[in-house]
């Protein structure tokens, strides 16, 4: 038995304009707190790797000789809020890769859904991202609960969402369930 040496660090918002009442419910952090956490992790020997690199290592059970002696982490953002753009220059400076799981139906820079948690990234934003630093994953066409879908409904939903995402050079066919809810299907 071996333990998985890769941890996942996921958030929704990282922003200077952090609103605790709106954003704490959806895993948000003020930018300065996020940066302090990341720097502290690095100072404690954590190396940030891309989601694809983590997946490849785990899928192929490929552990470089020095892998067992290091700590690794991936950073992901769910939903694709535009607030992510505030932290991107700092992440680029630190050469820290991230994955953003987006809802492709919301890529118009507007606010969607029933809560005022912020606006979303745009189609143009996703096309402008450096694929070496930012990979994109799928969070469903719209932010809906898929746990009650039949297998057939879910397959159609994934297919539609995937078709919407394949136009982006940094898209990887990975799926993050909304609210972490899924069925046995």
XYZ file of N, CA and C in Angstrom:
555
model
N 0.853 -1.181 0.000
C 0.000 0.000 0.000
C 0.891 1.232 0.000
N 0.549 2.192 -0.882
C 1.299 3.443 -0.874
C 0.318 4.594 -0.845
N 0.690 5.644 -0.192
C -0.159 6.824 -0.100
C 0.030 7.708 -1.318
N -1.007 8.404 -1.698
C -0.936 9.344 -2.816
C -0.172 10.588 -2.360
N 0.968 10.859 -2.964
C 1.780 11.991 -2.505
C 1.426 13.321 -3.168
N 0.268 13.407 -3.803
C -0.124 14.639 -4.485
C -1.410 15.158 -3.849
N -1.372 16.362 -3.314
C -2.603 16.921 -2.752
C -3.196 17.933 -3.734
N -4.482 18.128 -3.625
C -5.187 19.093 -4.471
C -5.629 20.265 -3.609
N -5.356 21.437 -4.098
C -5.721 22.682 -3.413
C -6.693 23.390 -4.343
N -7.971 23.468 -3.953
C -8.937 24.077 -4.865
C -9.688 25.223 -4.202
N -9.945 26.222 -5.018
C -10.689 27.399 -4.584
C -11.591 27.853 -5.729
N -12.416 28.807 -5.431
C -13.259 29.406 -6.454
C -12.812 30.832 -6.761
N -12.626 31.619 -5.730
C -12.234 33.024 -5.873
C -10.917 33.280 -5.169
N -10.068 34.076 -5.787
C -8.917 34.678 -5.126
C -8.942 36.116 -5.615
N -9.206 37.039 -4.705
C -9.407 38.416 -5.131
C -9.050 39.413 -4.034
N -8.630 40.590 -4.458
C -8.407 41.698 -3.518
C -9.742 42.185 -2.952
N -10.803 42.008 -3.725
C -12.132 42.482 -3.341
C -12.929 41.374 -2.668
N -12.266 40.615 -1.828
C -12.905 39.481 -1.172
C -14.081 39.940 -0.317
N -15.224 39.301 -0.502
C -16.425 39.587 0.258
C -16.757 38.342 1.072
N -16.461 38.384 2.357
C -16.603 37.194 3.206
C -18.026 36.645 3.209
N -19.028 37.515 3.196
C -20.408 37.045 3.248
C -20.786 36.275 1.985
N -20.302 36.720 0.825
C -20.647 36.045 -0.417
C -19.697 34.912 -0.766
N -18.416 35.126 -0.518
C -17.422 34.219 -1.066
C -16.951 33.122 -0.137
N -17.090 33.251 1.172
C -16.616 32.187 2.053
C -17.412 30.910 1.836
N -18.641 31.058 1.412
C -19.495 29.908 1.165
C -18.986 29.104 -0.029
N -18.295 29.758 -0.943
C -17.850 29.086 -2.159
C -16.333 29.001 -2.259
N -15.664 28.834 -1.137
C -14.225 28.599 -1.098
C -13.406 29.727 -1.708
N -13.612 30.915 -1.223
C -12.840 32.047 -1.695
C -11.794 32.474 -0.685
N -10.786 33.167 -1.181
C -9.719 33.676 -0.329
C -9.314 35.069 -0.782
N -8.945 35.924 0.162
C -8.315 37.175 -0.228
C -6.968 36.853 -0.882
N -6.566 37.639 -1.863
C -5.323 37.383 -2.602
C -4.122 37.236 -1.684
N -4.000 38.136 -0.691
C -2.823 38.082 0.179
C -2.788 36.786 0.997
N -3.930 36.275 1.399
C -3.984 35.015 2.151
C -3.597 33.850 1.236
N -4.134 33.844 0.026
C -3.800 32.804 -0.950
C -2.286 32.766 -1.186
N -1.682 33.933 -1.420
C -0.243 33.989 -1.685
C 0.563 33.499 -0.479
N 0.149 33.867 0.711
C 0.853 33.412 1.926
C 0.782 31.891 2.061
N -0.366 31.319 1.765
C -0.529 29.862 1.855
C 0.385 29.174 0.842
N 0.384 29.656 -0.391
C 1.201 29.043 -1.439
C 2.683 29.157 -1.091
N 3.117 30.341 -0.659
C 4.527 30.522 -0.289
C 4.913 29.641 0.898
N 4.028 29.516 1.880
C 4.306 28.657 3.032
C 4.419 27.196 2.597
N 3.561 26.780 1.689
C 3.635 25.407 1.183
C 4.969 25.178 0.477
N 5.382 26.150 -0.360
C 6.660 26.010 -1.061
C 7.827 25.965 -0.074
N 7.765 26.797 0.951
C 8.833 26.810 1.954
C 8.898 25.496 2.731
N 7.800 24.773 2.746
C 7.755 23.469 3.411
C 7.976 22.316 2.427
N 8.555 22.639 1.270
C 8.962 21.597 0.331
C 7.918 21.148 -0.664
N 6.803 21.850 -0.784
C 5.776 21.471 -1.754
C 6.134 22.046 -3.120
N 6.082 21.199 -4.127
C 6.286 21.633 -5.514
C 4.940 21.564 -6.214
N 4.545 22.652 -6.850
C 3.277 22.684 -7.567
C 3.487 22.160 -8.977
N 2.645 21.195 -9.362
C 2.719 20.607 -10.691
C 1.371 20.782 -11.379
N 1.364 20.597 -12.679
C 0.113 20.738 -13.426
C -0.806 19.554 -13.129
N -2.076 19.774 -13.357
C -3.071 18.730 -13.162
C -2.761 17.543 -14.066
N -2.368 17.835 -15.308
C -2.062 16.771 -16.264
C -0.845 15.967 -15.804
N 0.173 16.664 -15.278
C 1.354 15.964 -14.778
C 0.971 15.049 -13.610
N 0.151 15.537 -12.706
C -0.299 14.712 -11.581
C -1.086 13.506 -12.084
N -1.988 13.744 -13.021
C -2.790 12.662 -13.591
C -1.891 11.609 -14.247
N -0.932 12.068 -15.031
C -0.032 11.142 -15.728
C 0.763 10.293 -14.748
N 1.260 10.915 -13.703
C 2.027 10.188 -12.697
C 1.155 9.125 -12.029
N -0.041 9.512 -11.633
C -0.913 8.576 -10.924
C -1.484 7.499 -11.843
N -1.859 7.873 -13.057
C -2.448 6.905 -13.989
C -1.454 5.829 -14.394
N -0.244 6.245 -14.660
C 0.763 5.300 -15.138
C 1.613 4.730 -14.014
N 1.261 5.104 -12.774
C 2.002 4.637 -11.609
C 3.496 4.895 -11.799
N 3.779 6.047 -12.392
C 5.155 6.436 -12.662
C 5.624 7.404 -11.588
N 6.526 6.955 -10.787
C 7.080 7.793 -9.739
C 8.583 7.900 -9.957
N 9.070 9.070 -10.378
C 10.522 9.233 -10.513
C 11.193 8.905 -9.184
N 12.450 8.525 -9.246
C 13.160 8.122 -8.030
C 13.063 9.147 -6.920
N 13.159 10.428 -7.273
C 13.114 11.458 -6.234
C 11.691 11.850 -5.850
N 10.695 11.267 -6.513
C 9.304 11.644 -6.274
C 8.872 11.331 -4.846
N 9.254 10.178 -4.344
C 8.825 9.742 -3.016
C 9.354 10.643 -1.907
N 10.352 11.442 -2.208
C 10.964 12.270 -1.183
C 10.534 13.720 -1.263
N 9.549 14.010 -2.085
C 9.052 15.372 -2.222
C 7.550 15.401 -1.993
N 7.049 16.601 -1.793
C 5.618 16.818 -1.650
C 5.152 17.560 -2.896
N 4.042 17.119 -3.462
C 3.517 17.729 -4.674
C 2.070 18.162 -4.462
N 1.684 19.191 -5.197
C 0.304 19.677 -5.106
C -0.122 20.251 -6.448
N -1.424 20.219 -6.680
C -2.023 20.886 -7.836
C -2.981 21.948 -7.302
N -3.134 22.998 -8.075
C -4.080 24.062 -7.715
C -5.159 24.093 -8.788
N -6.415 24.030 -8.345
C -7.533 24.123 -9.281
C -8.512 25.194 -8.813
N -9.173 25.782 -9.778
C -10.230 26.755 -9.531
C -11.490 26.235 -10.199
N -12.599 26.237 -9.482
C -13.873 25.819 -10.063
C -14.672 27.032 -10.535
N -15.460 26.816 -11.540
C -16.461 27.735 -12.087
C -15.927 28.735 -13.112
N -14.690 29.162 -13.001
C -14.142 30.114 -13.976
C -14.519 31.551 -13.708
N -14.470 31.949 -12.445
C -14.756 33.340 -12.113
C -13.648 34.253 -12.634
N -14.024 35.427 -13.083
C -13.077 36.400 -13.626
C -12.079 36.884 -12.576
N -12.406 36.748 -11.308
C -11.499 37.181 -10.246
C -10.153 36.455 -10.314
N -10.119 35.312 -10.961
C -8.874 34.550 -11.108
C -7.800 35.392 -11.794
N -8.222 36.257 -12.710
C -7.242 37.047 -13.475
C -6.386 37.943 -12.583
N -6.879 38.281 -11.397
C -6.105 39.126 -10.484
C -4.831 38.436 -10.004
N -4.878 37.136 -9.841
C -3.743 36.399 -9.272
C -2.839 35.802 -10.352
N -3.269 35.803 -11.606
C -2.487 35.173 -12.676
C -1.085 35.748 -12.851
N -0.883 37.071 -12.806
C 0.494 37.570 -12.948
C 1.425 37.034 -11.859
N 0.940 36.936 -10.646
C 1.757 36.412 -9.552
C 2.061 34.927 -9.768
N 1.064 34.150 -10.182
C 1.281 32.727 -10.449
C 2.291 32.544 -11.580
N 2.190 33.388 -12.612
C 3.133 33.308 -13.725
C 4.548 33.632 -13.247
N 4.678 34.661 -12.443
C 5.986 35.045 -11.891
C 6.598 33.897 -11.097
N 5.778 33.182 -10.357
C 6.241 32.065 -9.524
C 6.281 30.745 -10.299
N 5.861 30.773 -11.567
C 5.829 29.586 -12.427
C 5.012 28.448 -11.800
N 3.823 28.809 -11.323
C 2.925 27.848 -10.686
C 1.764 27.556 -11.635
N 1.664 26.294 -12.105
C 0.570 25.947 -13.022
C -0.748 25.775 -12.267
N -1.828 26.062 -12.956
C -3.167 25.877 -12.384
C -4.085 25.241 -13.426
N -5.182 24.710 -12.946
C -6.249 24.228 -13.823
C -7.531 24.926 -13.406
N -8.246 25.434 -14.393
C -9.526 26.094 -14.144
C -10.622 25.221 -14.746
N -11.536 24.767 -13.906
C -12.691 23.998 -14.371
C -13.823 24.988 -14.629
N -14.178 25.142 -15.905
C -15.148 26.171 -16.284
C -16.476 25.580 -16.725
N -17.496 26.436 -16.654
C -18.816 26.135 -17.198
C -18.895 26.877 -18.532
N -18.734 26.189 -19.667
C -18.624 26.888 -20.950
C -19.829 27.730 -21.352
N -20.988 27.488 -20.810
C -22.153 28.315 -21.158
C -22.109 29.698 -20.519
N -21.187 29.908 -19.588
C -21.116 31.190 -18.881
C -19.942 32.059 -19.333
N -19.332 31.758 -20.443
C -18.123 32.469 -20.869
C -18.436 33.787 -21.580
N -19.221 34.603 -20.928
C -19.590 35.885 -21.519
C -19.216 37.058 -20.617
N -18.489 36.785 -19.529
C -18.058 37.854 -18.631
C -19.162 38.420 -17.766
N -20.308 37.766 -17.733
C -21.440 38.262 -16.949
C -21.608 37.429 -15.689
N -22.538 37.856 -14.875
C -22.881 37.124 -13.659
C -24.010 36.160 -13.990
N -23.923 34.952 -13.462
C -24.942 33.935 -13.711
C -25.337 33.271 -12.406
N -26.363 32.511 -12.451
C -26.882 31.737 -11.332
C -27.551 32.627 -10.297
N -27.940 32.032 -9.206
C -28.778 32.711 -8.223
C -28.038 33.510 -7.161
N -26.721 33.495 -7.163
C -26.010 34.252 -6.141
C -25.029 35.218 -6.790
N -24.748 36.280 -6.091
C -23.938 37.369 -6.638
C -22.458 37.162 -6.323
N -21.913 36.041 -6.725
C -20.530 35.722 -6.374
C -19.516 36.296 -7.357
N -19.960 36.907 -8.426
C -19.015 37.522 -9.348
C -19.263 37.155 -10.786
N -18.519 37.825 -11.648
C -18.640 37.577 -13.080
C -17.684 36.458 -13.496
N -17.896 35.970 -14.699
C -17.134 34.835 -15.192
C -16.127 35.264 -16.247
N -15.146 34.392 -16.464
C -14.182 34.594 -17.536
C -14.913 34.624 -18.867
N -14.228 35.107 -19.886
C -14.811 35.163 -21.226
C -14.107 34.171 -22.146
N -14.734 33.957 -23.276
C -14.151 33.134 -24.336
C -12.764 33.672 -24.696
N -12.650 34.982 -24.818
C -11.375 35.618 -25.162
C -10.326 35.374 -24.081
N -10.738 35.409 -22.807
C -9.803 35.123 -21.715
C -9.201 33.728 -21.880
N -10.059 32.741 -22.121
C -9.587 31.364 -22.218
C -8.642 31.176 -23.396
N -8.923 31.868 -24.503
C -8.038 31.774 -25.663
C -6.692 32.441 -25.413
N -6.658 33.409 -24.519
C -5.423 34.153 -24.270
C -4.506 33.489 -23.241
N -4.999 32.501 -22.517
C -4.207 31.877 -21.461
C -3.047 31.066 -22.036
N -1.912 31.143 -21.365
C -0.724 30.375 -21.731
C -0.941 28.917 -21.331
N -1.021 27.993 -22.305
C -1.291 26.588 -21.967
C -0.187 25.931 -21.135
N 0.990 26.539 -21.069
C 2.055 25.984 -20.227
C 1.781 26.264 -18.756
N 1.007 27.305 -18.486
C 0.707 27.697 -17.116
C -0.725 27.358 -16.704
N -1.643 27.480 -17.643
C -3.061 27.312 -17.317
C -3.689 26.240 -18.202
N -4.203 25.210 -17.566
C -4.981 24.220 -18.303
C -6.444 24.404 -17.920
N -7.302 23.972 -18.806
C -8.736 24.107 -18.596
C -9.364 22.729 -18.479
N -10.293 22.619 -17.574
C -11.072 21.405 -17.423
C -12.544 21.754 -17.528
N -13.374 20.750 -17.495
C -14.805 20.919 -17.693
C -15.545 20.812 -16.361
N -16.453 21.753 -16.144
C -17.269 21.772 -14.924
C -18.748 21.691 -15.299
N -18.996 21.188 -16.509
C -20.360 21.085 -17.013
C -20.753 22.319 -17.776
N -21.575 22.150 -18.795
C -22.004 23.271 -19.613
C -22.562 24.396 -18.752
N -23.413 24.026 -17.822
C -23.950 24.954 -16.828
C -23.700 24.334 -15.456
N -23.741 25.135 -14.436
C -23.438 24.667 -13.079
C -24.687 24.011 -12.485
N -24.945 22.775 -12.924
C -26.130 22.059 -12.438
C -25.700 20.771 -11.747
N -26.566 20.281 -10.897
C -26.327 19.035 -10.175
C -26.597 17.874 -11.124
N -25.570 17.083 -11.409
C -25.726 15.970 -12.347
C -26.015 14.648 -11.643
N -26.062 14.658 -10.314
C -26.182 13.402 -9.569
C -27.512 12.679 -9.797
N -28.523 13.398 -10.257
C -29.822 12.760 -10.498
C -30.062 12.424 -11.967
N -29.061 12.654 -12.801
C -29.211 12.339 -14.223
C -29.081 10.834 -14.444
N -29.764 10.358 -15.472
C -29.549 8.973 -15.885
C -28.186 8.898 -16.569
N -27.713 7.702 -16.762
C -26.424 7.528 -17.445
C -26.478 8.168 -18.834
N -27.573 7.963 -19.547
C -27.732 8.523 -20.891
C -27.740 10.054 -20.859
N -28.501 10.639 -19.948
C -28.550 12.112 -19.828
C -27.168 12.679 -19.508
N -26.479 12.000 -18.597
C -25.155 12.468 -18.217
C -24.184 12.381 -19.389
N -24.227 11.289 -20.145
C -23.337 11.152 -21.305
C -23.596 12.257 -22.328
N -24.870 12.585 -22.578
C -25.192 13.679 -23.510
C -24.696 15.015 -22.978
N -24.853 15.221 -21.695
C -24.417 16.456 -21.057
C -22.899 16.619 -21.149
N -22.179 15.541 -20.874
C -20.716 15.573 -20.968
C -20.296 15.824 -22.413
N -20.959 15.165 -23.355
C -20.615 15.336 -24.769
C -20.808 16.794 -25.195
N -21.949 17.394 -24.812
C -22.209 18.788 -25.155
C -21.160 19.709 -24.530
N -20.867 19.497 -23.256
C -19.879 20.318 -22.562
C -18.502 20.166 -23.188
N -18.155 18.936 -23.534
C -16.860 18.672 -24.148
C -16.745 19.377 -25.498
N -17.805 19.327 -26.293
C -17.798 20.009 -27.594
C -17.582 21.509 -27.424
N -18.151 22.081 -26.374
C -17.979 23.505 -26.114
C -16.541 23.837 -25.711
N -15.830 22.887 -25.113
C -14.493 23.149 -24.575
C -13.356 22.817 -25.531
N -13.577 21.960 -26.515
C -12.476 21.498 -27.357
C -11.866 22.593 -28.226
N -12.486 23.739 -28.308
C -11.922 24.835 -29.107
C -10.746 25.523 -28.410
N -10.545 25.233 -27.136
C -9.489 25.901 -26.378
C -8.221 25.050 -26.369
N -7.093 25.653 -26.774
C -5.841 24.887 -26.865
C -5.393 24.270 -25.543
N -5.748 24.874 -24.433
C -5.283 24.355 -23.146
C -6.309 23.443 -22.462
N -7.331 23.011 -23.212
C -8.356 22.136 -22.630
C -7.847 20.707 -22.507
N -8.047 20.150 -21.327
C -7.779 18.741 -21.059
C -9.114 18.098 -20.700
N -9.400 16.918 -21.195
C -10.714 16.311 -20.948
C -10.868 15.752 -19.533
N -10.808 16.640 -18.565
C -11.027 16.279 -17.167
C -12.299 16.961 -16.690
N -13.004 16.303 -15.802
C -14.306 16.762 -15.346
C -14.272 16.969 -13.832
N -14.798 18.099 -13.381
C -14.990 18.342 -11.949
C -16.492 18.447 -11.716
N -17.015 17.555 -10.900
C -18.449 17.559 -10.613
C -18.829 18.815 -9.845
N -19.981 19.387 -10.196
C -20.483 20.540 -9.451
C -20.888 20.067 -8.061
N -20.536 20.844 -7.081
C -20.786 20.559 -5.669
C -20.197 19.214 -5.223
N -19.358 18.612 -6.063
C -18.779 17.322 -5.716
C -19.791 16.185 -5.747
N -20.962 16.429 -6.293
C -22.048 15.437 -6.302
C -21.991 14.617 -7.592
N -22.115 13.334 -7.442
C -22.190 12.454 -8.594
C -22.961 11.210 -8.199
N -23.400 10.485 -9.203
C -24.138 9.251 -8.937
C -23.186 8.073 -9.127
N -23.654 6.900 -8.835
C -22.845 5.692 -9.066
C -22.628 5.446 -10.548
N -23.467 6.037 -11.394
C -23.298 5.900 -12.852
C -22.018 6.563 -13.266
